[in-house]
Short mmCIF file of C-alpha atoms in Angstrom, two decimals:
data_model
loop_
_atom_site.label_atom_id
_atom_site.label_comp_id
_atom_site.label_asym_id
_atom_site.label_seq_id
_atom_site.Cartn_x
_atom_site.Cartn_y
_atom_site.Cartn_z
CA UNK A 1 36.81 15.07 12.51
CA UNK A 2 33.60 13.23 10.92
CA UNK A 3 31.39 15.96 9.58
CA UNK A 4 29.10 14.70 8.55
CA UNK A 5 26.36 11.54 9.35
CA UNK A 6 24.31 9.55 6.56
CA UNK A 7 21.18 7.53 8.24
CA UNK A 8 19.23 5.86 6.70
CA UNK A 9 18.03 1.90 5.68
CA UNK A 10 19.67 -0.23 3.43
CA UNK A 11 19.02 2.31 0.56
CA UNK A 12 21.54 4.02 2.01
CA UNK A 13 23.97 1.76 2.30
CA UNK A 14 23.94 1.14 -0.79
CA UNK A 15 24.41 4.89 -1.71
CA UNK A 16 27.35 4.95 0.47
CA UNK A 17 29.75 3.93 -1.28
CA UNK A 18 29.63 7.16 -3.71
CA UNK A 19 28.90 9.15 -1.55
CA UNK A 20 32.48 8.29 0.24
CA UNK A 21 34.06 8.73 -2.82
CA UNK A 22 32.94 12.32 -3.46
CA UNK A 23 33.11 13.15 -0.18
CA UNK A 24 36.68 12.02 0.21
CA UNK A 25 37.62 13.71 -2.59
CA UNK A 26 37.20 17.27 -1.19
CA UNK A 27 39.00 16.14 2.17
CA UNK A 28 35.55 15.48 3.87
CA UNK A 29 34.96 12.27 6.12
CA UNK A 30 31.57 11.14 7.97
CA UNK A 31 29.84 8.48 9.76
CA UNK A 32 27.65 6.24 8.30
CA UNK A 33 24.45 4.50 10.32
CA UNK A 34 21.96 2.21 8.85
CA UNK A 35 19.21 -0.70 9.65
CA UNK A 36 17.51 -2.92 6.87
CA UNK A 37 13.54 -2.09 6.80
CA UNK A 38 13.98 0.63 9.30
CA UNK A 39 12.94 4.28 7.95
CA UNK A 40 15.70 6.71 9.96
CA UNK A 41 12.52 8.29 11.75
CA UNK A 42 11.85 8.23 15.54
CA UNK A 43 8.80 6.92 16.93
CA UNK A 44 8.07 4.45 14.33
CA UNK A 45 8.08 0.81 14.63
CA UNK A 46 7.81 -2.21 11.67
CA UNK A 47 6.00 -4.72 13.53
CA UNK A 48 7.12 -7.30 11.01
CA UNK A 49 10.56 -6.79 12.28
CA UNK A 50 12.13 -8.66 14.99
CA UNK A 51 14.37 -6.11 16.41
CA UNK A 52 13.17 -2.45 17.31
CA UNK A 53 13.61 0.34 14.70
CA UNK A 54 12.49 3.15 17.04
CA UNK A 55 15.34 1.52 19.67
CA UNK A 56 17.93 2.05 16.59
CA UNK A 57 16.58 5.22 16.19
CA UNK A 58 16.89 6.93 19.40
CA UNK A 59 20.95 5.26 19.08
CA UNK A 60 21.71 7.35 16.43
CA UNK A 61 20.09 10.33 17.40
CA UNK A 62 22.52 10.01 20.71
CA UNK A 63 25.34 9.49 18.16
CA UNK A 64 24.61 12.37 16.49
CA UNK A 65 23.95 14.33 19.77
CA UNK A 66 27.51 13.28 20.98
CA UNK A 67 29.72 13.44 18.32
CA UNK A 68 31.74 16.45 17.70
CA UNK A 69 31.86 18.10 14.56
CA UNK A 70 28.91 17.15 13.10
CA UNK A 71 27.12 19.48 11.12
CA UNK A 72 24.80 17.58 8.26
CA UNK A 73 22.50 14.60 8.82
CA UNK A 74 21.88 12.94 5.70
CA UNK A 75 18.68 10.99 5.47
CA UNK A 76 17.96 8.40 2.54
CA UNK A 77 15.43 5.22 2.74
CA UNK A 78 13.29 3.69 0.48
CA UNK A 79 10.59 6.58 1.23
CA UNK A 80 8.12 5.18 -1.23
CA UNK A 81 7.73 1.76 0.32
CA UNK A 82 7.23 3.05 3.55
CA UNK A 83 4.84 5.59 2.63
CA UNK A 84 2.30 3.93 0.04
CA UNK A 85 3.29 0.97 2.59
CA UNK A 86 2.82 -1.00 -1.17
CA UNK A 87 5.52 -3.33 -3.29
CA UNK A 88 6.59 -1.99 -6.22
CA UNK A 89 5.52 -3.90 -9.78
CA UNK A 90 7.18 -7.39 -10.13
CA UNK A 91 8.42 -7.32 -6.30
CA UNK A 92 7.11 -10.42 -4.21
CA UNK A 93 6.78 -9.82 -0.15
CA UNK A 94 3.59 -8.69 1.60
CA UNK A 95 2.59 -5.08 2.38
CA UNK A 96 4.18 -2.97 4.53
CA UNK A 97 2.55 -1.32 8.11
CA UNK A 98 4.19 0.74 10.19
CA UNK A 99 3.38 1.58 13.16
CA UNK A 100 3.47 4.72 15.66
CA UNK A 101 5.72 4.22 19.08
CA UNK A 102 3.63 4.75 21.90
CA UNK A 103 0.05 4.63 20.06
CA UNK A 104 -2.99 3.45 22.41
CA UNK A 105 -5.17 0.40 21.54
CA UNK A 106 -7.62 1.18 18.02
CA UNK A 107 -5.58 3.86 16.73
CA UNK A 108 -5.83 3.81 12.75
CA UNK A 109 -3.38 5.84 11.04
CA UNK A 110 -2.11 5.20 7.83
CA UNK A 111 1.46 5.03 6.29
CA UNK A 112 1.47 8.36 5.41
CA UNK A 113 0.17 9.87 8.87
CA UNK A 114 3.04 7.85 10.59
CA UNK A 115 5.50 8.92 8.22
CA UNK A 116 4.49 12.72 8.25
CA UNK A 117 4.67 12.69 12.23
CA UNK A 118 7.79 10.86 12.81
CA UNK A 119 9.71 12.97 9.77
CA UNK A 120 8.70 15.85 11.43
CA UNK A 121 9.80 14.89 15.25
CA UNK A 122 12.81 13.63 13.18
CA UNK A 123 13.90 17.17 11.82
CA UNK A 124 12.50 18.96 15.06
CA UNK A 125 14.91 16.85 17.56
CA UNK A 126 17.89 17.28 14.72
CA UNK A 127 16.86 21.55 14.65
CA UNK A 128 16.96 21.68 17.89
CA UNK A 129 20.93 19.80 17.77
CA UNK A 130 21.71 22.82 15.15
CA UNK A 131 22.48 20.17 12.31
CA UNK A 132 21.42 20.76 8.81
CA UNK A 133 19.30 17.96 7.56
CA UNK A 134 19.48 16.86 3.77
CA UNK A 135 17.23 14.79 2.77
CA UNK A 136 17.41 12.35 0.07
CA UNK A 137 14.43 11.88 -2.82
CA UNK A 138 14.13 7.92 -3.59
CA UNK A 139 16.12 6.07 -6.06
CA UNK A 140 13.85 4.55 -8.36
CA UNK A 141 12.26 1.02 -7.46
CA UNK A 142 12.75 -1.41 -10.33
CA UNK A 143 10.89 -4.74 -9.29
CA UNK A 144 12.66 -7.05 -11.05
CA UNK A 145 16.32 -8.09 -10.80
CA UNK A 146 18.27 -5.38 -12.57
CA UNK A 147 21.67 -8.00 -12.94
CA UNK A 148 19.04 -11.02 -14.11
CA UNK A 149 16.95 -9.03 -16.29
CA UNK A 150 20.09 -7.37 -17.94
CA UNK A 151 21.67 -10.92 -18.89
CA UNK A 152 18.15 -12.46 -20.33
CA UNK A 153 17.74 -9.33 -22.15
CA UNK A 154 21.67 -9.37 -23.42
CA UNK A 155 20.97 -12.88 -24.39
CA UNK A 156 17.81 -12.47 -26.70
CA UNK A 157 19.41 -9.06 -28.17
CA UNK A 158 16.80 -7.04 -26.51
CA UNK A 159 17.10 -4.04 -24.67
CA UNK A 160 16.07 -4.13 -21.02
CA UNK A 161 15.57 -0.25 -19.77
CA UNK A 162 12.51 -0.87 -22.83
CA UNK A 163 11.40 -3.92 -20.97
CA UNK A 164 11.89 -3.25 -17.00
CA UNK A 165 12.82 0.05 -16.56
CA UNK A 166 10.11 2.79 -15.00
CA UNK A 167 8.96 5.86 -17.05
CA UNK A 168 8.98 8.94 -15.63
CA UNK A 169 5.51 9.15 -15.29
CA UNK A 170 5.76 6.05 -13.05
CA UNK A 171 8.28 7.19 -10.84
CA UNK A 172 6.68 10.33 -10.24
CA UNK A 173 3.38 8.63 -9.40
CA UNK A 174 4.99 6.21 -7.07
CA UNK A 175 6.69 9.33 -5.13
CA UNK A 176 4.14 11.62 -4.64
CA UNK A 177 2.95 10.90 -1.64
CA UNK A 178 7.12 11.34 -0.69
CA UNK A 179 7.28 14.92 -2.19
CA UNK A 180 4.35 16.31 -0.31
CA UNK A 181 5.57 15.16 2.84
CA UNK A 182 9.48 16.54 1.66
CA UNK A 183 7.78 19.86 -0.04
CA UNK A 184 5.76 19.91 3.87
CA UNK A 185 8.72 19.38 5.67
CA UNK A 186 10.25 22.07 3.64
CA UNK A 187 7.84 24.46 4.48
CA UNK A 188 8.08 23.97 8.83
CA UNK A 189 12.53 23.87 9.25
CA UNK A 190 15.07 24.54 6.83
CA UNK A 191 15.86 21.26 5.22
CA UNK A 192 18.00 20.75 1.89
CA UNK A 193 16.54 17.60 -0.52
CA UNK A 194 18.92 16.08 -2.97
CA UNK A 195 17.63 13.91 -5.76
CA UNK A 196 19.94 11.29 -7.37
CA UNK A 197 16.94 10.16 -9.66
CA UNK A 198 17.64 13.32 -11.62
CA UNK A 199 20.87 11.72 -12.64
CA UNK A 200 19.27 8.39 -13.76
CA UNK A 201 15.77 9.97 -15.03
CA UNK A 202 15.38 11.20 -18.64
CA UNK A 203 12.62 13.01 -20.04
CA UNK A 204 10.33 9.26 -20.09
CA UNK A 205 12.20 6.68 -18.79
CA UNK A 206 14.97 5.79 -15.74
CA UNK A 207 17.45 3.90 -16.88
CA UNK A 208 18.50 0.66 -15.11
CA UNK A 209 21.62 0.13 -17.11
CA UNK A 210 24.49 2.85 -17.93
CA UNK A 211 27.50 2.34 -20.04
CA UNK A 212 26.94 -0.81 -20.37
CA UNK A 213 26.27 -1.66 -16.66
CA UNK A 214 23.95 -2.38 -14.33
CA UNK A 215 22.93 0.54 -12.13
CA UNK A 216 21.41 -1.78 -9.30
CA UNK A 217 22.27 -5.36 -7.85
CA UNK A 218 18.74 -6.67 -7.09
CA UNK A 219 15.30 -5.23 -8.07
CA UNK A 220 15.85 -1.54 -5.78
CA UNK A 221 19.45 -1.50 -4.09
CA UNK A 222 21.63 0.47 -6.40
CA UNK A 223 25.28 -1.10 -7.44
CA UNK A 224 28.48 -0.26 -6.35
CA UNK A 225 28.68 1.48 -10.30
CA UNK A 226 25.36 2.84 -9.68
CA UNK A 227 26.04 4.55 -6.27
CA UNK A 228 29.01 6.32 -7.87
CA UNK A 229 26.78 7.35 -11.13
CA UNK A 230 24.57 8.94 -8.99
CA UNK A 231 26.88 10.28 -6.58
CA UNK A 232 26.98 14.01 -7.85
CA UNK A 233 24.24 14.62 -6.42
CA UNK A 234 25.80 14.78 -3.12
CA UNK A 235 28.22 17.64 -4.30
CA UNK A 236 26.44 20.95 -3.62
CA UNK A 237 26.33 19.22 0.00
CA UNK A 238 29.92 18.22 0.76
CA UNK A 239 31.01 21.58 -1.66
CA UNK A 240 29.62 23.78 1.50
CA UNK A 241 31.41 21.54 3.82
CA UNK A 242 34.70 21.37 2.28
CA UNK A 243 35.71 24.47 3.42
CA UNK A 244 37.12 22.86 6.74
CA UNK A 245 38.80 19.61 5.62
CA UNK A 246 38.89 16.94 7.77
CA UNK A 247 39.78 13.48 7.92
CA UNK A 248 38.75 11.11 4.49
CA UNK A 249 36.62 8.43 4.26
CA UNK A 250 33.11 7.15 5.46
CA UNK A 251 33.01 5.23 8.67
CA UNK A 252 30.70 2.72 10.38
CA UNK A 253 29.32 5.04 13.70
CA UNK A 254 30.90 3.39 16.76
CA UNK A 255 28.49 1.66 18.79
CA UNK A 256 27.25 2.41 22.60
#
């Protein structure tokens, strides 16, 4: 029996894959639900998208309702994007907006006022379903391709974390606006965050190469190596679950 759900964008697909492995290794298996460009929020739209997010949205959160079993939502997505609603350095595209399901004609609210309300209907609905809710701190955004970058720099003899790689300082200036709303969250229901950064972060710089590999495949999707470098940080999760094993692996949720 699934145990567990991970929803989220593509940022977490691409942790999925280590997050399989460790939870396979202590017997756990879950279910696995995720849209491109869609934060796993309700009420919040991307206008720039042709399909609805908040239609996704409401899917999963019948998924969720109906499976059995399920006791821990897991929700990762390229927070920083979609609250600063900016690129990161280096990264082409235009801007993002979201935009609030349901808002009337001349309503101005920001990123961040979107965000705050839909994270927090998010965690209310999932509170209500008796799930615990983990939520995931943001991989750090690179802006240039990792793969690319690490071949020029290979090439010339230089060493790329020096040349594309974010400092600390960066990271944590690009996330703030992400930790207030977690620490605020934090404060209203009982929700667990997990940070994967801390596995990639050093006292001044993130790494975007480790032991001699790429940790990402473009400029802010982690690799299939970097998904299971950071993967620990999933264990204190799956630790507390493990003590009724169930079936292994992570599954694609089953569609309605």
């Amino acid at each position: 029996t699934p145990r567990f759900f991970l929803w989220g964008d593509s940022q977490a697909e691409a942790l999925a894959p280590g997050a399989d492995a460790r939870a396979g290794e202590r017997g756990l298996r879950g279910l696995l639900a995720t849209k491109a460009a869609c934060p796993p929020l309700l009420g919040i739209e991307r206008p720039d998208r042709r399909t609805s997010c908040h239609r996704f949205t409401r899917r999963v959160l019948g998924l969720i309702e109906a499976a059995d079993g399920i006791d821990t939502v897991v929700l990762a997505a390229r927070w920083a994007l979609y609250t600063t609603g900016a690129r990161d350095k280096g990264e082409s595209g235009e801007p993002v907006q979201l935009q609030a399901v349901g808002a009337t004609a001349g309503t101005d609210l920001d990123n961040v006022a979107i965000m705050r309300a839909g994270l927090r209907r998010t965690l209310a609905e999932l509170t209500r379903l008796g799930v615990r809710v983990v939520l995931v701190s943001p991989v750090p955004e690179i802006g240039y391709n990792v793969p690319a970058s690490f071949f020029v720099a290979q090439a010339s003899g230089r060493e790329v974390d020096a040349i594309i790689a974010p400092t600390r300082d960066e990271y944590l200036q690009r996330t703030a606006r992400v930790s207030a709303l977690f620490a605020a969250a934090g404060d209203e229901f009982p929700v667990t965050v997990i940070s994967p950064q801390s596995l990639t972060c050093g006292p001044v710089r993130c790494r975007v190469v480790a032991r001699g590999r790429p940790l990402y495949r473009d400029d802010d999707h982690l690799s299939i190596f970097g998904s299971n470098y950071v993967a620990g940080a999933f264990d204190s999760i799956f630790a507390e679950l493990a003590a009724a094993p169930g079936n292994t692996g992570l599954s694609p949720a089953p569609s309605r």
